[in-house]
Amino acid sequence: MYAQMVDTGVKQVKSLDEMDAEERAFQQKIDAEVKIEAKNWMPEGYRKTLIRQISQHAHSEVVGMLPEGNWVTRAPTFKRKLQLMAKIQDEAGHGLYLYSAMETLGADRDEEIDKLHSGKAKYSSIFNYPTLNWADMGAVGWLVDGAAIVNQVVLQRTSYGPYSRAMIRICKEESFHQRQGYEILLHMMQHGNEAQKEMVQDAINRLWWPSLMMFGPSDADSPNSAQSMAWKIKRHTNDELRQRFIDQTVPQLEFLGCTAPDPDLKWNEERGHYDFGVINWQEFYDVLKGYGPCNRERIETRRQAIDNGAWVREAAVAHANKKKQRSVA
Amino acid sequence: MSQWTLFEVFVRSKHGLNHKHVGSVHAADDQMAIENARDLYTRRNEGVSIWVVPSAAITATATDEKEPLFDPSEDKVYRHASFYELPDEVGHM
């Protein structure tokens, strides 16, 4: 999930009887799968939670460009470099679709970006891990974008219209990301030398568990899920989506001829799902709190990009004003 | 970037079709809005023409006007072709 542990500010989900007329009408619309649009009445909690969730999602797309940007100048061939740049440009686009959706709720883009840079707003834990070898570009596309797709496909049906429409656009573009990632790994496994194959396994070893953490804490430790599900800004629980991701990924892992760094990963005939080992949640919470391997570097890079680009934004405004004055004169 | 204008973007996906609202962009002026819209909404041949309009220039119906504005058309079934029953012998009309 690109949005993890989004606070709803709600302790107990209200029943229809406990709501006033306005809120009841709103909830009944959601229950009937009618989309909520920007100008419709909505409870303040719904609005605030959505701003938090969509901004966190947008920040993740934007920060997500950084681990990949690391490899643009180091891509092994020109073809791979073009593909990587196209993917990174998509991530920027996805961030912008989402910021647009967020702005329809009355939030200001600059203010939300300030919150990211000051550490008040979160982004997905996954982007605080480094990308150390070329196979990481493959593993990120396959596993990280793969996990994001599982989450985003269900968010296409989210109750808020502008968010849902942004998700539909994003999902159309994401499958290119995942396929290009898997193809990088497959090429290395089928045509690479021993050292290159080891790079693939190394990338999977490092990114496997962090990818599973993307879905957020276990359902038992997700106090916000009940309200988010009632509002349909979340459509399945963290554990359901995590299981879905594992079930679809393991056969792809086996086709590569690689293994997961999890001795407990095995098919459970009775459940019809893969069993898997215990996730190191302490690591997840540490990364979220800012103690991951790259948290500081990521935010520092973002701040520098904004600060160093200030003169460009000022020049654009000055140019626009000058043109306006000339056309008046 | 709050000093930049918010523009709504409309894209014509193919010749002969209407422009359709696809989203919004921020830009310092009209020309930049077109360029940003091109980069953001037509990376994969999604369009052959783009319109940008400052969001503030759009007048929209309010949600609480929905009933007075649109309900009156609901009870005018005689405005639809299917209201008129013709015998089969007349053929397709």
CSV table of C-alpha atoms in Angstrom, one decimal, chain A residues 17-286:
chain,number,residue,atom,x,y,z
A,17,ASP,CA,-29.1,5.2,13.9
A,18,GLU,CA,-26.4,7.2,15.6
A,19,MET,CA,-25.9,9.6,12.7
A,20,ASP,CA,-27.8,12.8,12.0
A,21,ALA,CA,-29.8,13.1,8.8
A,22,GLU,CA,-27.0,14.6,6.7
A,23,GLU,CA,-24.5,12.0,7.7
A,24,ARG,CA,-27.0,9.1,7.3
A,25,ALA,CA,-27.8,10.2,3.8
A,26,PHE,CA,-24.1,10.4,3.0
A,27,GLN,CA,-23.5,6.9,4.4
A,28,GLN,CA,-26.5,5.5,2.5
A,29,LYS,CA,-25.1,6.8,-0.7
A,30,ILE,CA,-21.8,5.1,0.0
A,31,ASP,CA,-23.5,1.9,0.9
A,32,ALA,CA,-25.4,2.1,-2.4
A,33,GLU,CA,-22.0,2.5,-4.2
A,34,VAL,CA,-22.9,6.1,-5.3
A,35,LYS,CA,-19.7,8.1,-5.8
A,36,ILE,CA,-19.1,11.1,-3.6
A,37,GLU,CA,-18.1,14.2,-5.6
A,38,ALA,CA,-16.1,17.3,-4.6
A,39,LYS,CA,-19.2,19.6,-4.1
A,40,ASN,CA,-21.3,17.0,-2.2
A,41,TRP,CA,-21.7,17.2,1.6
A,42,MET,CA,-19.3,15.0,3.5
A,43,PRO,CA,-18.4,14.5,7.2
A,44,GLU,CA,-15.3,16.4,8.2
A,45,GLY,CA,-13.6,13.1,9.2
A,46,TYR,CA,-14.1,11.7,5.7
A,47,ARG,CA,-12.6,14.8,4.1
A,48,LYS,CA,-9.6,14.9,6.5
A,49,THR,CA,-8.9,11.2,6.2
A,50,LEU,CA,-9.0,11.3,2.4
A,51,ILE,CA,-6.7,14.3,2.3
A,52,ARG,CA,-4.3,12.4,4.5
A,53,GLN,CA,-4.6,9.2,2.5
A,54,ILE,CA,-4.4,10.8,-1.0
A,55,SER,CA,-1.5,13.1,-0.1
A,56,GLN,CA,0.4,10.2,1.4
A,57,HIS,CA,-0.3,8.3,-1.8
A,58,ALA,CA,0.9,11.2,-3.9
A,59,HIS,CA,4.0,11.8,-1.8
A,60,SER,CA,4.9,8.1,-2.3
A,61,GLU,CA,4.7,8.4,-6.0
A,62,VAL,CA,7.0,11.5,-5.9
A,63,VAL,CA,9.5,10.1,-3.4
A,64,GLY,CA,9.3,6.8,-5.3
A,65,MET,CA,11.1,8.5,-8.2
A,66,LEU,CA,14.3,8.9,-6.1
A,67,PRO,CA,15.4,5.3,-5.7
A,68,GLU,CA,15.0,4.9,-9.5
A,69,GLY,CA,16.6,8.2,-10.4
A,70,ASN,CA,19.7,6.7,-8.8
A,71,TRP,CA,20.0,4.3,-11.8
A,72,VAL,CA,19.2,6.6,-14.8
A,73,THR,CA,22.9,7.4,-15.4
A,74,ARG,CA,23.9,3.8,-14.6
A,75,ALA,CA,21.4,1.9,-16.7
A,76,PRO,CA,23.3,-0.9,-18.6
A,77,THR,CA,21.9,0.0,-22.1
A,78,PHE,CA,20.3,2.9,-23.8
A,79,LYS,CA,17.0,0.9,-24.1
A,80,ARG,CA,16.9,0.3,-20.4
A,81,LYS,CA,17.7,4.0,-19.7
A,82,LEU,CA,14.7,5.1,-21.9
A,83,GLN,CA,12.4,2.6,-20.2
A,84,LEU,CA,13.5,3.8,-16.8
A,85,MET,CA,13.0,7.5,-17.6
A,86,ALA,CA,9.5,6.7,-19.0
A,87,LYS,CA,8.7,4.9,-15.8
A,88,ILE,CA,10.0,7.8,-13.6
A,89,GLN,CA,8.0,10.3,-15.7
A,90,ASP,CA,4.9,8.2,-15.1
A,91,GLU,CA,5.5,8.3,-11.3
A,92,ALA,CA,5.7,12.1,-11.5
A,93,GLY,CA,2.4,12.0,-13.4
A,94,HIS,CA,0.8,9.7,-10.9
A,95,GLY,CA,1.8,12.1,-8.1
A,96,LEU,CA,0.2,15.0,-10.0
A,97,TYR,CA,-3.1,13.1,-10.7
A,98,LEU,CA,-3.3,12.4,-7.0
A,99,TYR,CA,-2.4,15.9,-5.9
A,100,SER,CA,-5.2,17.2,-8.2
A,101,ALA,CA,-7.7,14.8,-6.6
A,102,MET,CA,-6.6,15.9,-3.2
A,103,GLU,CA,-7.1,19.6,-4.1
A,104,THR,CA,-10.7,19.0,-5.0
A,105,LEU,CA,-11.2,18.4,-1.2
A,106,GLY,CA,-10.0,21.9,-0.5
A,107,ALA,CA,-6.4,21.0,0.4
A,108,ASP,CA,-3.5,23.1,-0.9
A,109,ARG,CA,-0.7,21.3,-2.7
A,110,ASP,CA,2.1,23.5,-1.4
A,111,GLU,CA,0.9,23.1,2.2
A,112,GLU,CA,0.8,19.4,1.9
A,113,ILE,CA,4.2,19.2,0.3
A,114,ASP,CA,5.5,21.4,3.1
A,115,LYS,CA,4.1,18.8,5.5
A,116,LEU,CA,6.1,16.1,3.7
A,117,HIS,CA,9.3,18.1,3.9
A,118,SER,CA,8.8,18.9,7.6
A,119,GLY,CA,8.2,15.2,8.4
A,120,LYS,CA,4.6,15.7,9.4
A,121,ALA,CA,3.2,13.8,6.4
A,122,LYS,CA,4.3,10.2,5.6
A,123,TYR,CA,5.0,8.3,2.4
A,124,SER,CA,5.3,4.6,1.8
A,125,SER,CA,8.0,2.9,4.0
A,126,ILE,CA,9.3,1.0,0.9
A,127,PHE,CA,11.1,4.1,-0.5
A,128,ASN,CA,13.4,4.4,2.4
A,129,TYR,CA,15.4,1.4,1.3
A,130,PRO,CA,18.4,1.9,-1.0
A,131,THR,CA,18.7,0.6,-4.6
A,132,LEU,CA,22.1,-1.0,-4.6
A,133,ASN,CA,22.5,-2.9,-7.8
A,134,TRP,CA,20.9,-2.9,-11.3
A,135,ALA,CA,18.7,-5.8,-10.4
A,136,ASP,CA,17.0,-3.6,-7.8
A,137,MET,CA,15.4,-1.7,-10.8
A,138,GLY,CA,13.9,-5.0,-11.8
A,139,ALA,CA,12.8,-6.0,-8.3
A,140,VAL,CA,11.3,-2.6,-7.6
A,141,GLY,CA,9.2,-2.7,-10.8
A,142,TRP,CA,8.1,-6.3,-10.2
A,143,LEU,CA,7.6,-6.4,-6.4
A,144,VAL,CA,7.0,-2.8,-5.4
A,145,ASP,CA,4.9,-1.8,-8.3
A,146,GLY,CA,3.3,-5.2,-8.1
A,147,ALA,CA,2.3,-4.6,-4.5
A,148,ALA,CA,1.1,-1.1,-5.4
A,149,ILE,CA,-1.1,-2.6,-8.2
A,150,VAL,CA,-2.8,-5.0,-5.9
A,151,ASN,CA,-3.7,-2.1,-3.7
A,152,GLN,CA,-4.6,0.3,-6.4
A,153,VAL,CA,-6.8,-2.0,-8.5
A,154,VAL,CA,-9.2,-2.2,-5.5
A,155,LEU,CA,-9.0,1.5,-5.0
A,156,GLN,CA,-10.5,2.1,-8.4
A,157,ARG,CA,-13.8,1.4,-6.7
A,158,THR,CA,-13.1,3.8,-3.8
A,159,SER,CA,-16.1,6.0,-2.8
A,160,TYR,CA,-14.6,9.4,-3.7
A,161,GLY,CA,-15.0,10.1,-7.4
A,162,PRO,CA,-11.9,12.1,-8.1
A,163,TYR,CA,-9.7,9.6,-6.3
A,164,SER,CA,-11.3,6.7,-8.0
A,165,ARG,CA,-10.8,8.3,-11.5
A,166,ALA,CA,-7.1,9.0,-10.7
A,167,MET,CA,-6.7,5.3,-9.7
A,168,ILE,CA,-8.2,4.1,-13.0
A,169,ARG,CA,-5.7,6.2,-14.9
A,170,ILE,CA,-2.8,5.1,-12.8
A,171,CYS,CA,-3.7,1.4,-13.0
A,172,LYS,CA,-3.7,1.6,-16.8
A,173,GLU,CA,-0.1,2.7,-16.7
A,174,GLU,CA,1.2,0.6,-13.8
A,175,SER,CA,1.2,-2.7,-15.6
A,176,PHE,CA,4.0,-1.4,-17.9
A,177,HIS,CA,6.0,-0.8,-14.8
A,178,GLN,CA,5.6,-4.2,-13.4
A,179,ARG,CA,6.3,-6.0,-16.7
A,180,GLN,CA,9.4,-4.0,-17.4
A,181,GLY,CA,10.7,-4.8,-13.9
A,182,TYR,CA,10.0,-8.5,-14.3
A,183,GLU,CA,11.6,-8.5,-17.8
A,184,ILE,CA,14.8,-7.0,-16.4
A,185,LEU,CA,15.1,-9.9,-13.9
A,186,LEU,CA,14.1,-12.6,-16.3
A,187,HIS,CA,16.7,-11.3,-18.8
A,188,MET,CA,19.4,-11.4,-16.1
A,189,MET,CA,18.4,-14.9,-15.0
A,190,GLN,CA,18.2,-16.3,-18.6
A,191,HIS,CA,21.1,-14.6,-20.2
A,192,GLY,CA,23.2,-13.3,-17.4
A,193,ASN,CA,26.4,-14.8,-15.9
A,194,GLU,CA,26.7,-16.2,-12.4
A,195,ALA,CA,27.4,-12.8,-10.8
A,196,GLN,CA,24.4,-11.2,-12.5
A,197,LYS,CA,22.1,-14.0,-11.3
A,198,GLU,CA,23.4,-13.5,-7.8
A,199,MET,CA,22.5,-9.8,-8.2
A,200,VAL,CA,18.9,-10.8,-8.9
A,201,GLN,CA,18.7,-13.1,-5.8
A,202,ASP,CA,20.4,-10.4,-3.7
A,203,ALA,CA,17.8,-7.7,-4.8
A,204,ILE,CA,14.9,-10.1,-4.0
A,205,ASN,CA,16.4,-11.0,-0.6
A,206,ARG,CA,16.6,-7.3,0.3
A,207,LEU,CA,13.2,-6.1,-1.1
A,208,TRP,CA,11.0,-9.1,-0.4
A,209,TRP,CA,10.0,-8.3,3.2
A,210,PRO,CA,9.8,-4.5,2.7
A,211,SER,CA,7.4,-5.2,-0.2
A,212,LEU,CA,5.2,-7.3,2.1
A,213,MET,CA,5.3,-4.4,4.7
A,214,MET,CA,3.8,-2.1,2.1
A,215,PHE,CA,0.3,-3.4,2.9
A,216,GLY,CA,0.6,-2.0,6.4
A,217,PRO,CA,0.2,-3.7,9.8
A,218,SER,CA,-1.8,-6.9,10.4
A,219,ASP,CA,-5.5,-6.4,10.7
A,220,ALA,CA,-5.4,-6.9,14.4
A,221,ASP,CA,-3.1,-3.8,14.6
A,222,SER,CA,-5.0,-1.6,12.2
A,223,PRO,CA,-7.3,0.5,14.4
A,224,ASN,CA,-8.3,2.7,11.5
A,225,SER,CA,-9.4,0.0,9.1
A,226,ALA,CA,-13.0,-0.3,10.3
A,227,GLN,CA,-13.9,3.3,9.6
A,228,SER,CA,-12.0,3.5,6.3
A,229,MET,CA,-13.8,0.3,5.1
A,230,ALA,CA,-17.2,1.8,6.2
A,231,TRP,CA,-16.4,4.9,4.1
A,232,LYS,CA,-15.1,2.6,1.3
A,233,ILE,CA,-11.9,4.6,1.0
A,234,LYS,CA,-10.3,1.2,1.7
A,235,ARG,CA,-12.0,-1.9,0.2
A,236,HIS,CA,-10.1,-4.8,1.6
A,237,THR,CA,-8.0,-5.4,4.8
A,238,ASN,CA,-4.2,-5.2,4.8
A,239,ASP,CA,-3.9,-8.9,5.4
A,240,GLU,CA,-6.3,-9.8,2.5
A,241,LEU,CA,-4.3,-7.7,0.1
A,242,ARG,CA,-1.0,-9.0,1.3
A,243,GLN,CA,-2.1,-12.6,0.9
A,244,ARG,CA,-3.4,-11.8,-2.6
A,245,PHE,CA,0.0,-10.3,-3.5
A,246,ILE,CA,1.9,-13.3,-2.2
A,247,ASP,CA,-0.3,-15.8,-3.9
A,248,GLN,CA,0.2,-14.2,-7.3
A,249,THR,CA,3.9,-13.5,-6.9
A,250,VAL,CA,5.3,-16.8,-5.7
A,251,PRO,CA,4.7,-18.6,-9.1
A,252,GLN,CA,6.5,-15.7,-10.8
A,253,LEU,CA,9.3,-16.0,-8.3
A,254,GLU,CA,9.6,-19.7,-9.1
A,255,PHE,CA,9.6,-19.1,-12.8
A,256,LEU,CA,12.5,-16.8,-12.4
A,257,GLY,CA,14.3,-19.6,-10.6
A,258,CYS,CA,14.8,-17.6,-7.5
A,259,THR,CA,13.8,-18.0,-3.8
A,260,ALA,CA,12.2,-15.8,-1.2
A,261,PRO,CA,14.2,-15.1,2.0
A,262,ASP,CA,11.4,-16.8,4.0
A,263,PRO,CA,11.9,-20.5,5.1
A,264,ASP,CA,8.2,-20.6,6.1
A,265,LEU,CA,6.9,-19.8,2.7
A,266,LYS,CA,4.9,-22.8,1.4
A,267,TRP,CA,1.7,-23.7,-0.3
A,268,ASN,CA,-1.1,-24.6,2.0
A,269,GLU,CA,-3.5,-27.0,0.2
A,270,GLU,CA,-6.2,-26.7,2.9
A,271,ARG,CA,-6.3,-22.9,2.8
A,272,GLY,CA,-5.7,-22.6,-0.9
A,273,HIS,CA,-3.1,-19.9,-0.1
A,274,TYR,CA,0.6,-19.7,0.6
A,275,ASP,CA,1.6,-19.6,4.2
A,276,PHE,CA,4.4,-17.2,5.1
A,277,GLY,CA,6.7,-16.3,8.0
A,278,VAL,CA,6.3,-13.5,10.6
A,279,ILE,CA,7.0,-10.0,9.4
A,280,ASN,CA,9.4,-7.9,11.4
A,281,TRP,CA,7.0,-5.2,12.4
A,282,GLN,CA,9.5,-3.5,14.6
A,283,GLU,CA,11.5,-2.7,11.4
A,284,PHE,CA,8.3,-1.4,9.7
A,285,TYR,CA,7.5,1.0,12.6
A,286,ASP,CA,11.1,2.2,12.8
